[in-house]
Each structure stands twice: as structure tokens, then as C-alpha cells.
Short mmCIF file of C-alpha atoms in Angstrom, two decimals:
data_model
loop_
_atom_site.label_atom_id
_atom_site.label_comp_id
_atom_site.label_asym_id
_atom_site.label_seq_id
_atom_site.Cartn_x
_atom_site.Cartn_y
_atom_site.Cartn_z
CA MET A 1086 -22.70 -6.36 21.97
CA ALA A 1087 -21.01 -6.09 18.57
CA ARG A 1088 -19.74 -9.21 16.93
CA PRO A 1089 -15.95 -9.62 16.72
CA VAL A 1090 -14.37 -7.90 13.74
CA LEU A 1091 -13.01 -11.10 12.27
CA LEU A 1092 -16.48 -12.74 12.40
CA ARG A 1093 -17.99 -9.80 10.35
CA LEU A 1094 -15.11 -10.05 7.97
CA ALA A 1095 -15.31 -13.81 7.46
CA PRO A 1096 -17.27 -13.72 4.16
CA ALA A 1097 -14.54 -11.41 2.66
CA LEU A 1098 -11.73 -13.52 3.92
CA VAL A 1099 -13.35 -16.74 2.66
CA PHE A 1100 -13.88 -15.12 -0.72
CA SER A 1101 -10.27 -13.85 -0.91
CA LEU A 1102 -8.87 -17.33 -0.13
CA SER A 1103 -11.19 -19.16 -2.51
CA PHE A 1104 -10.38 -16.56 -5.17
CA LEU A 1105 -6.71 -17.25 -4.86
CA VAL A 1106 -7.13 -21.01 -5.01
CA GLY A 1107 -9.81 -20.99 -7.70
CA ALA A 1108 -7.89 -18.72 -9.98
CA GLY A 1109 -4.69 -20.69 -9.50
CA VAL A 1110 -2.78 -17.49 -8.77
CA SER A 1111 0.23 -17.07 -6.58
CA ALA A 1112 -0.36 -16.58 -2.90
CA ASN A 1113 3.30 -15.69 -2.36
CA GLY A 1114 2.65 -12.57 -0.20
CA LEU A 1115 0.22 -14.28 2.14
CA TRP A 1116 3.05 -16.13 3.87
CA ARG A 1117 4.43 -12.67 4.79
CA ALA A 1118 1.33 -11.77 6.73
CA PRO A 1119 2.59 -12.75 10.26
CA GLN A 1120 5.83 -10.80 9.58
CA ALA A 1121 3.76 -7.83 8.33
CA THR A 1122 1.83 -7.88 11.54
CA VAL A 1123 4.74 -8.03 13.95
CA SER A 1124 6.80 -5.47 12.05
CA ALA A 1125 3.82 -3.03 12.04
CA LEU A 1126 3.34 -3.27 15.82
CA ALA A 1127 7.10 -2.83 16.38
CA ALA A 1128 7.05 0.42 14.25
CA ALA A 1129 3.78 1.79 15.67
CA PRO A 1130 5.44 4.16 18.17
CA ARG A 1131 7.24 5.93 15.29
CA CYS A 1132 4.76 5.48 12.46
CA LEU A 1133 1.43 6.07 14.20
CA HIS A 1134 1.72 9.96 14.48
CA TRP A 1135 -1.50 10.13 16.54
CA ARG A 1136 -2.93 13.53 17.36
CA VAL A 1137 -6.19 15.30 18.11
CA VAL A 1138 -7.30 17.30 15.15
CA GLY A 1139 -10.80 18.60 16.03
CA LEU A 1140 -14.28 17.95 17.23
CA CYS A 1141 -17.31 16.21 15.61
CA PHE A 1142 -20.87 17.37 16.36
CA TRP A 1143 -23.79 14.96 16.24
CA LEU A 1144 -27.54 15.28 16.68
CA HIS A 1145 -28.79 12.63 19.12
CA CYS A 1146 -32.54 12.26 19.32
CA THR A 1147 -34.66 10.10 21.66
CA ILE A 1148 -38.31 10.12 22.66
CA LYS A 1149 -37.43 12.75 25.17
CA GLY A 1150 -36.11 15.15 22.49
CA CYS A 1151 -32.96 16.00 20.58
CA LYS A 1152 -29.65 17.41 21.72
CA VAL A 1153 -26.17 17.95 20.24
CA LYS A 1154 -23.41 15.62 21.38
CA VAL A 1155 -19.66 16.09 20.75
CA SER A 1156 -16.87 13.64 20.10
CA VAL A 1157 -13.13 14.16 19.63
CA LYS A 1158 -11.70 13.91 16.09
CA VAL A 1159 -8.33 12.28 15.87
CA SER A 1160 -5.87 11.50 13.15
CA ASN A 1161 -3.15 8.81 12.78
CA TYR A 1162 -1.45 6.62 10.29
CA ALA A 1163 -2.67 3.00 10.08
CA PRO A 1164 -1.19 0.05 8.23
CA ASP A 1165 -3.46 -0.07 5.18
CA ALA A 1166 -1.87 -2.87 3.20
CA PHE A 1167 1.31 -4.77 2.57
CA THR A 1168 2.97 -5.43 -0.77
CA THR A 1169 5.50 -8.00 -1.89
CA SER A 1170 7.60 -8.17 -5.06
CA PHE A 1171 9.17 -11.40 -5.97
CA THR A 1172 10.66 -13.54 -8.71
CA SER A 1173 8.47 -16.05 -10.45
CA ASP A 1174 9.44 -19.68 -11.08
CA PHE A 1175 8.27 -19.47 -14.69
CA LEU A 1176 9.31 -17.58 -17.82
CA LEU A 1177 7.05 -15.67 -20.21
CA THR A 1178 7.81 -13.90 -23.42
CA ASP A 1179 7.54 -10.13 -23.45
CA ALA A 1180 5.68 -8.06 -26.00
CA ALA A 1181 8.49 -8.37 -28.46
CA GLY A 1182 8.67 -12.13 -28.20
CA ASN A 1183 11.90 -12.25 -26.09
CA ILE A 1184 12.19 -14.36 -23.04
CA GLU A 1185 11.52 -12.32 -19.94
CA ALA A 1186 14.55 -12.21 -17.61
CA ARG A 1187 14.01 -12.33 -13.92
CA LYS A 1188 17.27 -11.30 -12.39
CA ARG A 1189 18.22 -13.47 -9.45
CA PRO A 1190 21.05 -12.80 -6.82
CA GLY A 1191 24.37 -13.39 -8.31
CA GLU A 1192 23.28 -13.29 -11.99
CA PRO A 1193 24.83 -10.89 -14.44
CA ARG A 1194 22.90 -7.58 -14.45
CA ASP A 1195 22.00 -5.09 -17.19
CA HIS A 1196 20.29 -2.80 -14.63
CA GLN A 1197 16.90 -4.07 -15.78
CA ILE A 1198 14.92 -5.98 -13.17
CA PHE A 1199 11.49 -7.67 -13.50
CA ARG A 1200 9.36 -8.72 -10.52
CA ASP A 1201 5.79 -9.88 -9.90
CA ALA A 1202 3.97 -8.19 -7.03
CA ASP A 1203 1.00 -8.56 -4.81
CA LEU A 1204 -1.07 -6.14 -2.69
CA TYR A 1205 -3.06 -7.43 0.29
CA GLY A 1206 -5.16 -5.73 2.96
CA HIS A 1207 -3.07 -5.57 6.14
CA PRO A 1208 -3.66 -8.17 8.85
CA LEU A 1209 -4.21 -5.45 11.44
CA ALA A 1210 -6.85 -3.61 9.32
CA GLY A 1211 -10.10 -3.21 11.17
CA ALA A 1212 -8.59 -3.97 14.59
CA ARG A 1213 -9.64 -1.58 17.33
CA PHE A 1214 -7.10 -0.19 19.77
CA LEU A 1215 -7.65 1.83 23.01
CA GLY A 1216 -11.45 1.67 22.67
CA GLY A 1217 -11.50 3.45 19.24
CA LEU A 1218 -9.17 6.20 20.18
CA ILE A 1219 -6.99 5.19 17.31
CA CYS A 1220 -8.31 5.17 13.76
CA SER A 1221 -7.93 1.70 12.14
CA SER A 1222 -7.42 0.93 8.46
CA ARG A 1223 -10.64 0.25 6.60
CA THR A 1224 -9.17 -2.33 4.16
CA VAL A 1225 -10.05 -5.98 4.64
CA PRO A 1226 -7.34 -8.13 6.16
CA LEU A 1227 -5.53 -10.47 3.64
CA PHE A 1228 -7.93 -9.47 0.82
CA PRO A 1229 -6.05 -9.67 -2.54
CA TYR A 1230 -6.50 -6.16 -3.94
CA PHE A 1231 -3.87 -6.65 -6.71
CA GLN A 1232 -1.98 -9.64 -8.06
CA SER A 1233 0.32 -9.15 -11.05
CA THR A 1234 -0.29 -12.69 -12.24
CA LEU A 1235 -3.90 -11.72 -12.92
CA ASP A 1236 -2.78 -8.43 -14.49
CA SER A 1237 -0.18 -10.14 -16.83
CA PRO A 1238 -1.25 -8.38 -20.02
CA VAL A 1239 -0.43 -4.95 -18.65
CA TRP A 1240 2.03 -5.83 -15.91
CA ARG A 1241 4.27 -7.61 -18.55
CA SER A 1242 3.52 -4.96 -21.23
CA PHE A 1243 1.79 -7.29 -23.70
CA VAL A 1244 -0.82 -4.59 -23.78
CA PRO A 1245 1.16 -1.35 -23.60
CA VAL A 1246 -1.69 0.79 -22.28
CA GLU A 1247 0.62 2.30 -19.64
CA SER A 1248 2.53 3.95 -22.48
CA LEU A 1249 -0.43 6.22 -23.07
CA TYR A 1250 0.41 8.21 -19.91
CA PRO A 1251 2.75 11.20 -20.61
CA ALA A 1252 4.74 10.28 -17.42
CA ALA A 1253 5.67 7.00 -19.14
CA TRP A 1254 7.72 8.63 -21.77
CA ILE A 1255 8.57 12.14 -20.55
CA PRO A 1256 11.70 12.03 -18.26
CA GLY A 1257 11.14 13.84 -14.91
CA LEU A 1258 7.42 13.22 -14.56
CA ARG A 1259 6.34 11.16 -11.57
CA GLU A 1260 9.86 10.28 -10.56
CA ILE A 1261 10.74 8.73 -7.14
CA GLY A 1262 13.45 11.02 -5.92
CA LYS A 1263 14.87 14.27 -7.34
CA PHE A 1264 15.25 14.25 -11.16
CA PRO A 1265 17.74 14.11 -12.75
CA PHE A 1266 20.51 13.53 -10.22
CA ASN A 1267 18.84 11.29 -7.54
CA THR A 1268 16.06 9.21 -9.11
CA TRP A 1269 15.23 5.70 -7.91
CA GLY A 1270 12.97 5.20 -10.89
CA SER A 1271 9.74 6.35 -12.41
CA VAL A 1272 6.24 5.45 -11.20
CA TYR A 1273 5.17 5.14 -14.79
CA PRO A 1274 4.88 2.89 -16.67
CA ARG A 1275 3.31 0.92 -13.88
CA THR A 1276 4.61 -2.51 -14.98
CA GLY A 1277 7.01 -5.08 -13.36
CA ARG A 1278 10.03 -3.93 -15.32
CA VAL A 1279 12.34 -1.40 -13.52
CA VAL A 1280 15.73 0.03 -14.67
CA GLN A 1281 17.68 0.20 -11.51
CA GLN A 1282 21.12 -1.19 -10.60
CA GLU A 1283 20.26 -1.46 -6.85
CA GLU A 1284 17.82 -4.30 -6.36
CA PRO A 1285 16.29 -2.99 -3.15
CA LYS A 1286 15.41 0.28 -4.73
CA ALA A 1287 13.86 -1.59 -7.65
CA GLY A 1288 11.68 -3.36 -5.01
CA ALA A 1289 10.74 -0.03 -3.61
CA VAL A 1290 9.78 1.35 -7.04
CA ILE A 1291 7.56 -1.65 -7.74
CA ALA A 1292 5.91 -1.17 -4.30
CA GLN A 1293 5.20 2.47 -5.14
CA ARG A 1294 3.65 1.41 -8.52
CA VAL A 1295 1.42 -1.19 -6.95
CA GLY A 1296 0.38 1.30 -4.25
CA ASP A 1297 -0.28 4.01 -6.90
CA ILE A 1298 -2.69 1.57 -8.73
CA GLY A 1299 -4.42 0.21 -5.61
CA THR A 1300 -5.21 3.71 -4.21
CA ARG A 1301 -6.92 4.86 -7.28
CA ARG A 1302 -10.09 3.93 -9.21
CA TRP A 1303 -10.53 3.12 -12.82
CA GLN A 1304 -6.94 2.26 -13.60
CA PRO A 1305 -6.18 0.10 -16.72
CA HIS A 1306 -5.31 -2.99 -14.57
CA VAL A 1307 -6.95 -6.06 -13.15
CA TYR A 1308 -7.32 -5.01 -9.50
CA ILE A 1309 -9.70 -3.95 -6.77
CA PRO A 1310 -9.22 -0.42 -5.37
CA LEU A 1311 -8.63 -0.32 -1.63
CA LYS A 1312 -11.73 1.72 -1.08
CA ALA A 1313 -13.90 -0.69 -3.04
CA VAL A 1314 -13.83 -3.45 -0.36
CA LYS A 1315 -13.89 -1.99 3.21
CA SER A 1316 -13.93 -3.36 6.73
CA PRO A 1317 -16.87 -2.35 9.00
CA ALA A 1318 -16.84 1.18 10.35
CA ASP A 1319 -17.49 -0.17 13.81
CA GLY A 1320 -19.27 2.74 15.29
CA MET A 1321 -16.80 5.32 13.87
CA LYS A 1322 -17.00 7.95 11.21
CA TYR A 1323 -13.96 7.97 8.94
CA TRP A 1324 -12.19 10.33 6.65
CA PHE A 1325 -10.14 8.44 4.07
CA PRO A 1326 -6.73 9.31 2.73
CA GLY A 1327 -6.32 10.46 -0.83
CA PRO A 1328 -4.45 8.56 -3.60
CA LEU A 1329 -0.79 7.68 -2.85
CA LYS A 1330 1.77 10.09 -4.29
CA GLU A 1331 5.48 9.45 -4.38
CA GLY A 1332 7.46 11.61 -1.94
CA ASP A 1333 4.24 12.96 -0.25
CA SER A 1334 3.99 11.66 3.33
CA ARG A 1335 0.49 13.20 3.60
CA THR A 1336 -0.70 10.44 1.26
CA GLY A 1337 1.18 7.55 2.74
CA MET A 1338 4.50 6.15 4.07
CA TRP A 1339 6.31 2.93 3.65
CA GLN A 1340 8.01 0.46 6.01
CA MET A 1341 10.20 -2.33 4.75
CA PHE A 1342 9.82 -5.62 6.67
CA HIS A 1343 11.58 -8.05 4.39
CA PRO A 1344 14.51 -8.69 4.07
CA ARG A 1345 15.09 -6.04 6.77
CA VAL A 1346 12.61 -4.87 9.29
CA ASP A 1347 12.55 -1.06 9.71
CA ARG A 1348 11.24 0.58 12.92
CA SER A 1349 10.16 3.75 11.18
CA CYS A 1350 8.13 4.84 8.18
CA TYR A 1351 9.29 7.11 5.32
CA THR A 1352 8.70 8.00 1.66
CA PHE A 1353 10.92 6.52 -0.96
CA GLY A 1354 13.46 8.63 -2.86
CA ALA A 1355 16.08 9.55 -0.18
CA ASN A 1356 19.03 11.39 -1.66
CA ASP A 1357 22.06 9.19 -0.92
CA SER A 1358 24.06 10.16 -4.08
CA LEU A 1359 26.67 12.11 -2.12
CA LYS A 1360 26.78 9.66 0.87
CA LEU A 1361 29.30 6.94 1.61
CA SER A 1362 26.34 4.53 2.19
CA SER A 1363 23.24 3.82 0.07
CA TRP A 1364 19.76 3.21 1.20
CA SER A 1365 20.09 -0.26 -0.23
CA ASP A 1366 22.92 -1.20 2.04
CA GLY A 1367 21.91 -4.13 4.30
CA ARG A 1368 18.62 -4.49 2.41
CA ARG A 1369 19.53 -6.83 -0.43
CA SER A 1370 17.43 -9.96 -0.40
CA GLY A 1371 18.95 -13.38 -0.93
CA ASP A 1372 15.70 -14.60 -2.61
CA GLY A 1373 14.98 -11.54 -4.61
CA GLU A 1374 11.80 -10.71 -2.58
CA TYR A 1375 10.99 -7.39 -1.07
CA ALA A 1376 8.02 -6.60 1.26
CA PHE A 1377 6.70 -3.30 2.58
CA ASN A 1378 3.94 -2.14 4.82
CA LEU A 1379 1.91 0.76 3.50
CA TRP A 1380 0.80 3.17 6.23
CA ARG A 1381 -1.84 5.83 5.33
CA PRO A 1382 -3.38 8.71 7.28
CA TYR A 1383 -6.96 8.34 8.55
CA SER A 1384 -9.13 10.64 10.55
CA CYS A 1385 -12.08 9.39 12.62
CA CYS A 1386 -14.42 10.26 15.52
CA ARG A 1387 -16.84 8.14 17.47
CA ARG A 1388 -20.43 8.26 16.18
CA ARG A 1389 -22.91 9.74 18.68
CA GLY A 1390 -26.04 10.30 16.53
CA ARG A 1391 -26.55 11.90 13.06
CA PHE A 1392 -23.36 13.61 11.87
CA LEU A 1393 -23.70 17.47 11.70
CA PHE A 1394 -20.26 18.81 11.07
CA SER A 1395 -16.68 18.86 12.35
CA ILE A 1396 -14.38 21.73 13.26
CA PRO A 1397 -10.53 21.78 13.43
#
């Protein structure tokens, strides 16, 4: 009988916790893990989008001979990670030598907001439901894939490497929302500074930036890609989602769980410019912290031998 998932993940969990303590970095987001779990379970009926997408064919051989076996291929969204953006209790100077301002609730605003951010493997990652009929996330629960305090040189623009990307200085490239009339902000430069008068939308932009970094390899940041440290496959063959792209639900969707718990998943950038209410209404945080679950689409099927092929 297979060992429990948590037992097999114990080395990674111990490493992640010792890594946080040893490095002296903020574990701010870890305290949101129970809330991330409860909110994901509450939103599962609307976020899961489970469906049968095909069949997998396997070659199963024994001493009596070989035969082809078949298993059902399914697809669904799974909570891959959760991200938090928050104000720090210390000040640093920016690349120009100015004191970095962390806008707190009630302070005068110049539409420029700075936040630190974390990205952790979701607590439900690796959990099996309905005997493997639902694909689970392959990230490691609570593993620190990104922490802006370790990425300070780039996150605080001391090293302006993000400015090398065309999207960082050409308006309209990689925008969250429809440019130029309904933009929440640009994905690039992927730093902690956002120009946005609505604080909840600024938190969403930072979440999108962190997700953009974490779902790609070889980015100029201090981080570990989500695919680099995976949970056990647990007798299943998986097809991984591609890199996160703003506005594209096929690459991932978001669910706010602090300060408000949403019961559905969506992409950022909703056009509320002509509406009486804004997406930010009822979402302003008293402590300046914003947290989101990141749901991404997985496909999987149960292993029944050596994989041959799959058909839709």
C-alpha cells in the first residue's frame, strides 16, 4: 500500500520550513494557508471544471504475455499555488536612493503602490480525490517557490533587469485588461511597484506578476519554478499546464480569499469602467494584504502499464 502523500512530501516540507527560518525571510503568506485551503474547497464546485477529454492506452505485460489496457483521461482545474502581497515593516531605498513608500490604508496616495509578495505551493496540492478521478496539482504544499524578500535586487528595481523586456516600456504590451481604456496595470516590469489608484487591483497585478514568474523557467529572479519541485505522481500520468498568461483562462484562473473570499474563479482585467461599481468594491483590505489562490488546468489518467498514446 502506498505511503500517505504527506509522508512522501515530508522532506520537501522540512526543507521549505528550514529554508524560511535559516534565511531569515518573511513567512507572512504561510499563515494564510488554512484560509487558502478552506476557500479553495468552497470554490471547487465552480472552479473545478471537471470533464472527460479522452482515453489513454497502455501496454501491460506479465509472464502470461502483453495486452493493451485503457484508462479515462480527464481534465480539471486544481489549486496550484497561493500568493500574498503585503506591506513590510521596514523601509529600503530604491535604485535612485529615495525612501521606498509602502502605502498603508488611510495614507495620502499618489497612485503608486509597493508591496512584497510570496508564492507558495497550495496546501491541497498532491491530495487525491474520488480515487484519482480528479487531477491534483503537482506542486509541493507550502513550498516557498518565490519570496520577494530574497529577490530584493530585482523586485525593488536595484538591478533594473526587468527594463530589458520591451513590454516594460512599450504601452499596451502584456496589459491586464483592455488597453488603453480599461487597464489594471502592466505585467511588466515584474517588480513590487504598481501604478494603480485602486489598491485591490494593485494586489491583483502583483499576483499576476508573481504567477508569471513562477510558471516560467529561467527568469531573472531568485525563485524556483513551479515545475522544478513536484509532488509525487501517485500512479497517474499528468499533462502540465503552460505558462500563465493574463486574460487567458486556459493557462490559469484566480480566486481571491483575503480580504474577501470569492466562490468562483476568473481572470483579472474585468472591464468595469462604465459600471456604477468597481471590481475593487468590498475588496479593500484594512491591513494592505491581498491573497489569491491560483487554479491551473491539468489533464491526467491512471497508469495501467507503459504509456502508448492518448486520443481525444
